[in-house]
XYZ file of N, CA and C in Angstrom:
546
model
N -57.123 202.632 78.635
C -57.662 202.122 79.750
C -59.092 201.051 79.254
N -59.210 199.958 80.029
C -60.285 199.266 79.504
C -61.477 199.735 79.752
N -62.430 199.835 79.123
C -63.442 200.167 79.170
C -64.905 199.110 79.345
N -64.525 197.954 78.904
C -65.664 196.852 79.058
C -65.075 195.837 78.731
N -65.451 194.625 79.411
C -64.666 193.037 78.683
C -66.104 192.302 78.579
N -66.568 191.983 77.487
C -67.725 191.170 77.107
C -67.208 189.973 76.556
N -68.109 189.285 76.944
C -68.042 187.722 76.420
C -69.344 187.203 75.981
N -69.865 186.924 74.569
C -71.172 186.615 74.025
C -70.968 185.348 73.106
N -71.946 184.680 72.990
C -71.926 183.607 72.191
C -72.352 184.176 70.689
N -72.362 182.964 69.778
C -72.540 183.244 68.261
C -73.788 184.096 67.766
N -74.836 184.063 69.026
C -76.007 184.416 68.640
C -76.370 185.599 69.202
N -75.218 186.275 70.111
C -75.293 187.379 70.941
C -75.729 187.422 72.193
N -75.644 186.374 72.751
C -76.222 185.982 73.957
C -75.067 186.235 75.195
N -75.020 187.362 76.015
C -73.885 187.605 76.847
C -73.611 186.704 77.784
N -72.617 186.341 77.687
C -71.969 185.276 78.987
C -71.511 185.977 79.915
N -70.683 186.929 79.888
C -69.946 187.640 80.737
C -70.029 189.029 80.340
N -70.305 190.084 81.456
C -70.046 191.366 80.877
C -69.355 192.018 82.145
N -68.614 192.914 81.859
C -67.963 193.886 83.203
C -67.520 194.952 82.295
N -68.157 196.066 82.951
C -68.161 197.321 82.617
C -67.149 198.119 83.584
N -66.264 199.156 83.045
C -65.373 199.699 84.233
C -65.855 201.333 84.042
N -66.729 201.889 83.428
C -67.104 202.936 83.261
C -68.666 203.209 83.536
N -69.382 204.170 84.294
C -70.544 204.000 84.959
C -71.812 203.861 83.837
N -72.412 203.239 83.727
C -73.707 203.437 82.473
C -75.022 202.493 83.201
N -76.261 202.668 82.614
C -77.153 201.971 83.143
C -77.377 200.932 82.404
N -77.883 199.847 83.359
C -78.332 198.491 82.471
C -78.834 198.717 81.317
N -79.802 199.315 80.880
C -80.085 199.496 79.560
C -79.240 199.788 78.818
N -78.245 200.724 78.800
C -76.929 201.156 77.904
C -76.261 200.102 77.920
N -75.813 199.290 79.034
C -74.901 198.074 78.761
C -75.472 197.160 77.647
N -76.836 196.865 77.969
C -77.165 195.923 76.886
C -77.227 196.600 75.533
N -77.375 197.872 75.393
C -77.293 198.200 74.040
C -75.929 198.318 73.459
N -74.541 198.260 74.289
C -73.691 198.581 74.122
C -73.100 196.851 73.860
N -73.619 195.778 74.540
C -73.597 194.646 74.078
C -73.876 194.243 72.743
N -75.174 194.613 72.429
C -75.836 194.755 71.248
C -75.168 195.116 70.156
N -74.325 196.337 70.305
C -74.020 197.097 69.326
C -72.689 196.416 68.855
N -71.641 196.023 70.141
C -70.491 195.346 69.997
C -70.748 193.956 69.043
N -71.594 193.155 69.508
C -71.928 192.070 68.907
C -72.253 192.149 67.262
N -73.205 193.416 66.945
C -73.614 193.570 65.530
C -71.986 193.830 64.952
N -71.336 194.848 65.395
C -70.111 195.278 64.883
C -68.847 194.204 64.541
N -68.848 193.158 65.555
C -67.821 192.227 65.496
C -68.446 190.679 64.782
N -69.842 190.451 65.036
C -70.175 189.129 64.518
C -70.209 189.060 62.991
N -70.521 190.490 62.549
C -70.298 190.568 60.811
C -68.836 190.313 59.918
N -67.973 190.284 60.827
C -66.546 190.734 60.226
C -66.190 189.313 59.856
N -65.511 188.886 58.574
C -65.065 187.602 58.374
C -63.625 187.299 59.266
N -63.836 186.090 59.313
C -62.348 185.419 60.478
C -61.283 185.897 59.446
N -60.996 186.527 58.164
C -59.724 186.312 57.872
C -59.267 187.846 58.061
N -60.007 188.934 58.776
C -59.822 190.103 58.935
C -59.125 190.369 60.424
N -58.376 191.709 60.322
C -57.826 191.833 61.947
C -58.824 191.778 62.930
N -58.331 191.655 64.231
C -59.219 191.490 64.950
C -59.440 192.888 66.042
N -59.042 193.855 65.713
C -59.564 195.081 66.109
C -60.115 196.068 65.074
N -61.135 197.262 65.457
C -61.839 198.006 64.987
C -62.123 199.132 65.543
N -62.312 200.028 64.858
C -63.072 201.347 65.804
C -64.279 200.885 66.555
N -64.436 201.648 67.736
C -65.574 201.111 68.606
C -66.851 201.967 68.147
N -67.922 201.248 68.736
C -69.109 201.715 68.078
C -69.539 203.414 68.878
N -70.560 203.662 68.372
C -70.724 205.086 68.903
C -71.202 204.897 70.561
N -71.810 203.760 70.685
C -72.020 203.807 72.011
C -70.756 203.640 73.111
N -69.850 202.910 72.564
C -69.045 202.909 73.379
C -67.765 203.801 73.250
N -67.842 204.537 72.388
C -67.114 205.948 72.518
C -66.464 206.276 71.080
N -67.168 205.840 70.223
C -66.979 206.254 68.946
C -65.493 206.158 68.546
N -64.645 207.219 67.508
C -63.135 207.105 67.326
C -62.261 207.001 68.239
N -62.753 207.586 69.592
C -61.884 207.498 70.783
C -61.580 206.042 71.270
N -62.198 205.177 70.954
C -62.199 204.019 71.483
C -62.005 202.852 70.403
N -61.670 201.626 70.736
C -61.410 200.391 70.079
C -62.087 198.970 70.656
N -62.372 198.254 69.744
C -62.808 196.937 70.034
C -62.061 196.059 69.396
N -61.196 195.351 70.593
C -60.238 194.319 70.059
C -61.154 192.980 70.938
N -60.926 192.024 69.807
C -61.912 190.549 70.252
C -60.727 189.358 69.605
N -61.429 188.333 70.074
C -60.985 187.163 69.574
C -62.208 186.374 69.402
N -62.567 185.371 68.414
C -63.303 184.537 68.178
C -63.211 183.167 68.649
N -63.214 182.432 69.761
C -62.904 180.993 69.959
C -64.162 180.281 70.106
N -64.248 179.153 69.061
C -65.497 177.967 69.102
C -66.770 179.026 68.645
N -67.560 179.060 70.162
C -68.689 179.622 70.180
C -68.395 180.931 70.713
N -67.542 181.473 70.804
C -67.670 182.712 72.220
C -66.448 183.793 71.547
N -67.450 184.984 71.800
C -66.495 186.049 71.162
C -65.851 186.732 72.559
N -64.581 186.943 72.506
C -64.202 187.526 73.856
C -63.763 189.040 73.273
N -64.355 190.018 73.795
C -64.402 191.491 73.200
C -63.973 192.388 74.466
N -62.684 193.097 74.173
C -62.578 194.107 75.010
C -62.786 195.386 74.517
N -63.297 196.310 75.052
C -63.675 197.630 74.634
C -62.783 198.671 75.269
N -61.792 199.153 74.456
C -60.869 199.929 75.067
C -60.679 201.306 74.652
N -60.011 202.137 75.500
C -59.752 203.778 74.760
C -58.571 203.585 73.619
N -58.108 204.715 73.137
C -57.479 204.589 72.088
C -56.037 204.452 72.222
N -55.619 204.441 73.762
C -54.191 204.809 74.288
C -53.844 203.249 74.540
N -54.707 202.115 74.392
C -54.156 200.910 74.646
C -53.614 200.313 73.322
N -52.403 199.281 73.570
C -52.046 198.573 72.326
C -52.866 197.316 71.839
N -53.119 197.416 70.667
C -54.033 196.572 69.986
C -53.483 194.779 70.375
N -52.300 195.062 70.174
C -51.637 193.551 70.182
C -51.325 193.307 71.936
N -51.179 194.157 72.626
C -51.070 193.938 74.396
C -52.273 193.285 74.528
N -53.727 193.844 74.305
C -54.858 193.388 74.560
C -55.189 191.960 74.010
N -54.914 191.801 72.684
C -55.066 190.569 71.892
C -54.328 189.425 72.920
N -53.070 190.033 73.364
C -52.319 188.985 74.330
C -52.812 188.726 75.420
N -53.331 189.814 76.387
C -54.696 189.912 77.393
C -55.579 188.807 77.277
N -56.036 188.823 76.056
C -57.742 187.969 75.806
C -57.044 186.519 75.950
N -55.947 186.384 75.036
C -55.126 185.276 75.110
C -54.517 184.462 76.262
N -54.214 185.229 77.620
C -54.225 185.048 78.644
C -55.528 184.498 79.580
N -56.730 185.274 79.021
C -57.699 185.413 79.944
C -57.913 183.715 79.726
N -58.197 184.038 78.542
C -58.734 182.472 77.717
C -57.794 181.106 78.012
N -56.568 180.954 78.031
C -55.621 180.062 78.585
C -56.095 179.814 80.147
N -55.906 181.089 80.752
C -56.128 180.712 82.183
C -57.809 179.866 82.853
N -58.594 180.313 81.799
C -59.908 179.646 81.710
C -60.178 178.114 81.472
N -58.864 178.013 80.303
C -58.797 176.720 80.009
C -58.145 175.672 80.636
N -57.323 176.561 81.434
C -56.330 175.419 82.852
C -57.240 175.332 83.786
N -58.084 176.102 84.534
C -58.878 176.060 85.318
C -60.117 175.196 85.220
N -60.701 175.319 83.707
C -61.797 174.271 83.850
C -61.551 173.118 82.956
N -60.418 172.966 82.416
C -59.861 171.812 81.346
C -60.937 171.843 79.989
N -60.374 172.684 79.443
C -61.211 172.717 78.202
C -62.554 173.626 78.287
N -62.401 174.782 78.531
C -63.454 175.699 78.740
C -64.195 175.692 77.532
N -66.052 175.861 78.099
C -66.663 175.817 76.898
C -67.470 176.947 77.430
N -68.598 177.177 76.835
C -69.735 178.068 76.983
C -70.595 177.645 78.559
N -70.731 176.657 78.688
C -71.487 176.018 79.992
C -70.537 176.484 81.063
N -69.266 176.491 81.039
C -68.624 176.643 82.277
C -68.447 178.033 82.741
N -68.818 178.954 81.476
C -68.906 180.305 81.997
C -70.352 180.649 82.567
N -70.978 179.545 82.131
C -72.623 180.035 82.705
C -72.824 179.139 84.189
N -72.009 178.296 84.487
C -72.572 177.497 85.912
C -71.121 178.037 86.583
N -70.166 178.441 86.256
C -69.182 179.033 86.945
C -68.953 180.551 86.908
N -69.697 181.095 86.969
C -69.478 182.351 86.820
C -68.555 183.210 87.869
N -69.010 182.645 89.236
C -68.212 183.099 90.184
C -66.396 183.049 89.980
N -66.067 182.105 89.469
C -64.930 181.391 89.316
C -64.214 182.506 88.214
N -64.956 182.578 87.046
C -64.759 183.220 85.978
C -64.497 184.899 86.380
N -65.280 185.126 87.367
C -64.804 186.731 87.431
C -63.755 187.079 88.155
N -63.624 185.743 89.550
C -62.373 185.892 89.907
C -61.054 185.757 89.244
N -60.929 184.789 88.323
C -59.879 184.864 87.019
C -59.922 186.329 86.714
N -60.678 186.992 86.192
C -60.722 188.359 85.523
C -60.206 189.046 86.205
N -60.704 189.115 87.776
C -60.245 190.218 88.626
C -58.757 190.295 89.053
N -58.291 188.671 88.768
C -56.750 188.747 89.168
C -56.219 189.216 87.831
N -56.747 189.637 86.337
C -56.053 189.886 85.286
C -56.800 191.581 85.545
N -57.686 191.883 85.429
C -57.820 193.481 85.116
C -58.693 193.537 86.423
N -58.566 194.970 86.852
C -59.289 195.609 87.982
C -59.283 197.058 87.542
N -60.721 197.562 87.877
C -60.889 199.120 87.796
C -60.112 199.615 86.277
N -60.241 198.561 85.033
C -60.106 198.691 83.785
C -58.535 199.220 83.634
N -57.696 198.550 84.687
C -56.463 198.656 84.509
C -55.969 197.195 84.448
N -54.485 196.768 83.748
C -54.064 195.459 83.626
C -53.374 195.255 85.117
N -53.753 194.241 85.906
C -52.994 193.897 87.161
C -51.912 192.901 86.753
N -52.354 191.675 86.043
C -51.757 190.579 85.872
C -51.565 190.044 84.625
N -50.340 189.522 83.993
C -50.456 188.986 82.845
C -49.799 187.516 82.836
N -49.239 187.219 84.206
C -48.946 185.804 83.994
C -49.547 184.747 84.507
N -50.101 184.016 83.763
C -50.923 183.003 84.104
C -50.717 182.061 85.131
N -49.341 181.661 85.556
C -49.143 181.083 86.903
C -49.233 182.150 87.930
N -49.253 183.161 87.897
C -49.451 184.036 88.940
C -51.202 183.931 89.319
N -51.774 184.255 88.348
C -53.194 184.209 88.040
C -53.618 182.768 88.636
N -53.413 181.601 88.320
C -53.921 180.579 88.846
C -53.205 180.428 90.043
N -52.163 180.747 90.396
C -51.760 180.719 92.136
C -52.652 181.319 92.750
N -53.142 182.383 92.730
C -53.959 183.386 93.310
C -55.432 182.629 93.369
N -55.593 182.345 92.349
C -57.191 181.557 92.260
C -57.300 180.387 93.058
N -56.203 179.226 93.151
C -55.956 178.418 93.900
C -55.876 178.333 95.395
N -55.263 179.659 95.646
C -55.415 179.932 97.311
C -56.511 180.686 97.721
N -57.605 181.216 96.667
C -58.774 181.449 97.074
C -60.080 180.407 97.220
N -59.582 179.417 96.241
C -60.111 177.873 96.341
C -60.071 177.392 97.495
N -58.477 177.237 97.889
C -58.227 176.583 99.182
C -58.907 177.203 100.742
N -58.860 178.469 100.504
C -59.522 179.043 101.596
C -61.187 178.849 101.822
N -61.564 178.777 100.455
C -63.430 178.361 100.887
C -63.390 176.968 101.077
N -62.746 176.045 100.420
C -62.659 174.880 101.041
C -62.446 174.546 102.687
N -61.315 175.380 102.940
C -61.373 175.261 104.619
C -62.427 175.829 105.250
N -62.581 177.144 104.883
C -63.655 177.670 105.572
C -65.158 176.908 105.349
N -65.162 176.066 104.396
C -66.545 175.620 104.080
C -67.599 176.398 103.385
N -67.206 177.576 102.982
C -68.202 178.401 101.981
C -68.922 178.982 102.945
N -70.107 179.553 102.397
C -70.854 180.407 103.115
C -71.847 179.952 104.116
N -71.288 180.514 105.375
C -72.116 180.122 106.654
C -71.386 178.441 107.060
N -70.315 178.282 106.651
C -70.075 177.015 107.019
C -70.240 176.087 106.383
N -70.663 175.517 105.230
C -70.948 174.332 104.795
C -71.800 174.665 103.298
N -72.534 173.540 103.028
C -72.862 173.728 101.812
C -74.643 174.542 102.086
N -75.009 174.999 100.653
C -76.225 175.434 100.771
C -77.342 174.895 101.679
N -77.725 173.548 101.487
C -78.493 173.126 102.480
C -78.312 173.192 103.984
N -76.927 173.250 104.356
C -76.614 173.346 105.668
C -76.701 174.654 106.084
N -76.590 175.602 105.085
C -76.829 177.044 105.377
C -78.364 177.417 105.631
N -79.384 176.751 104.647
C -80.381 176.790 105.396
C -81.092 176.261 106.318
N -80.593 175.394 106.694
C -81.008 174.557 108.081
C -80.640 175.813 109.239
N -79.282 175.922 108.848
C -78.792 177.080 109.888
C -79.775 178.082 110.081
N -80.128 178.683 109.039
C -81.159 179.945 109.215
C -82.369 179.598 109.623
N -82.839 178.337 109.633
C -84.165 177.832 109.831
C -83.927 177.556 111.298
N -82.907 177.138 111.779
C -82.761 177.034 113.534
C -82.495 178.380 114.422
N -81.851 179.179 113.504
C -81.866 180.415 114.216
C -82.990 181.123 114.312
N -83.960 181.279 113.289
C -85.306 181.634 113.181
C -86.175 180.945 114.196
N -86.182 179.936 114.368
C -86.959 178.874 115.326
C -86.476 179.386 116.835
N -85.227 179.680 116.991
C -84.919 180.078 118.329
C -85.183 181.476 118.648
N -85.244 182.449 117.794
C -85.701 183.839 117.544
C -87.357 183.875 118.086
N -88.269 182.819 117.273
C -89.502 182.723 117.549
C -89.994 182.204 118.942
N -89.028 181.114 119.475
C -89.526 180.683 120.695
C -89.063 181.697 121.776
N -87.864 182.502 121.537
C -87.633 183.418 122.414
C -88.876 184.614 122.544
N -89.052 184.830 121.311
C -90.185 186.018 121.358
C -91.639 185.483 121.837
N -91.961 184.322 121.738
C -93.254 183.863 122.574
C -92.826 183.519 123.946
N -91.794 183.127 124.083
C -91.670 183.201 125.857
C -91.615 184.588 126.606
N -91.143 185.452 125.928
C -91.462 186.847 126.350
C -92.754 187.325 126.481
N -93.597 186.921 125.617
C -94.984 187.451 125.601
C -95.728 186.564 126.726
N -95.478 185.576 126.922
C -96.199 184.928 128.323
C -96.261 185.472 129.536
C-alpha cells in the first residue's frame, strides 16, 4: 500500500503532499523533512529506492523516488509494493503532468495544484493504484475540464462574477430584513 506521495524541490520545499495514513500536520512536515534528508543526500548513480525513515515506518517501509530537474517525486510505500512497479507509476504520473502542462515545471505544481491533485486522484486513491494507463488518465481529466467549462466553474462563472453574485444576495437579504423592521 502507498502510505504517502511527496513532491519537493531541491531545497526541501514541499510542492505536493498526499498522505494515505492518518497523522497530524506536524508529523507530516517531519516526514517530509526526513524523506528529503534521506533522498537528497544520495548520489545520482545509486538505485532509486531505499529503506523508509523512522517516521514513515522504518524497515517495514520503502521510499521510492525519481529526481527530475528541480523536483523529487517520492512514494512512501509498505514492504509489499514492487519497487519497479512504483518507479513505473512515478513515470506515468510525471508523463501525465507533462502532457497536461506541456513541459511541466515546478511553477505548474504551484499554480495548478487542483489539476495536479485531480491527475493524482486518477492514478492513486486511498493508497491503492487505480489506473496506470496515461490515455485513460488524461481522458478522465479532459472530461472533468469540459464539465467545468460547461458549468462555468464555481457559482456559474469567474471569481469576480461569484463575488458580485454573493454581494447581490447579501444586499437583497439586508433589504428584506430592513423592510421587515419598518
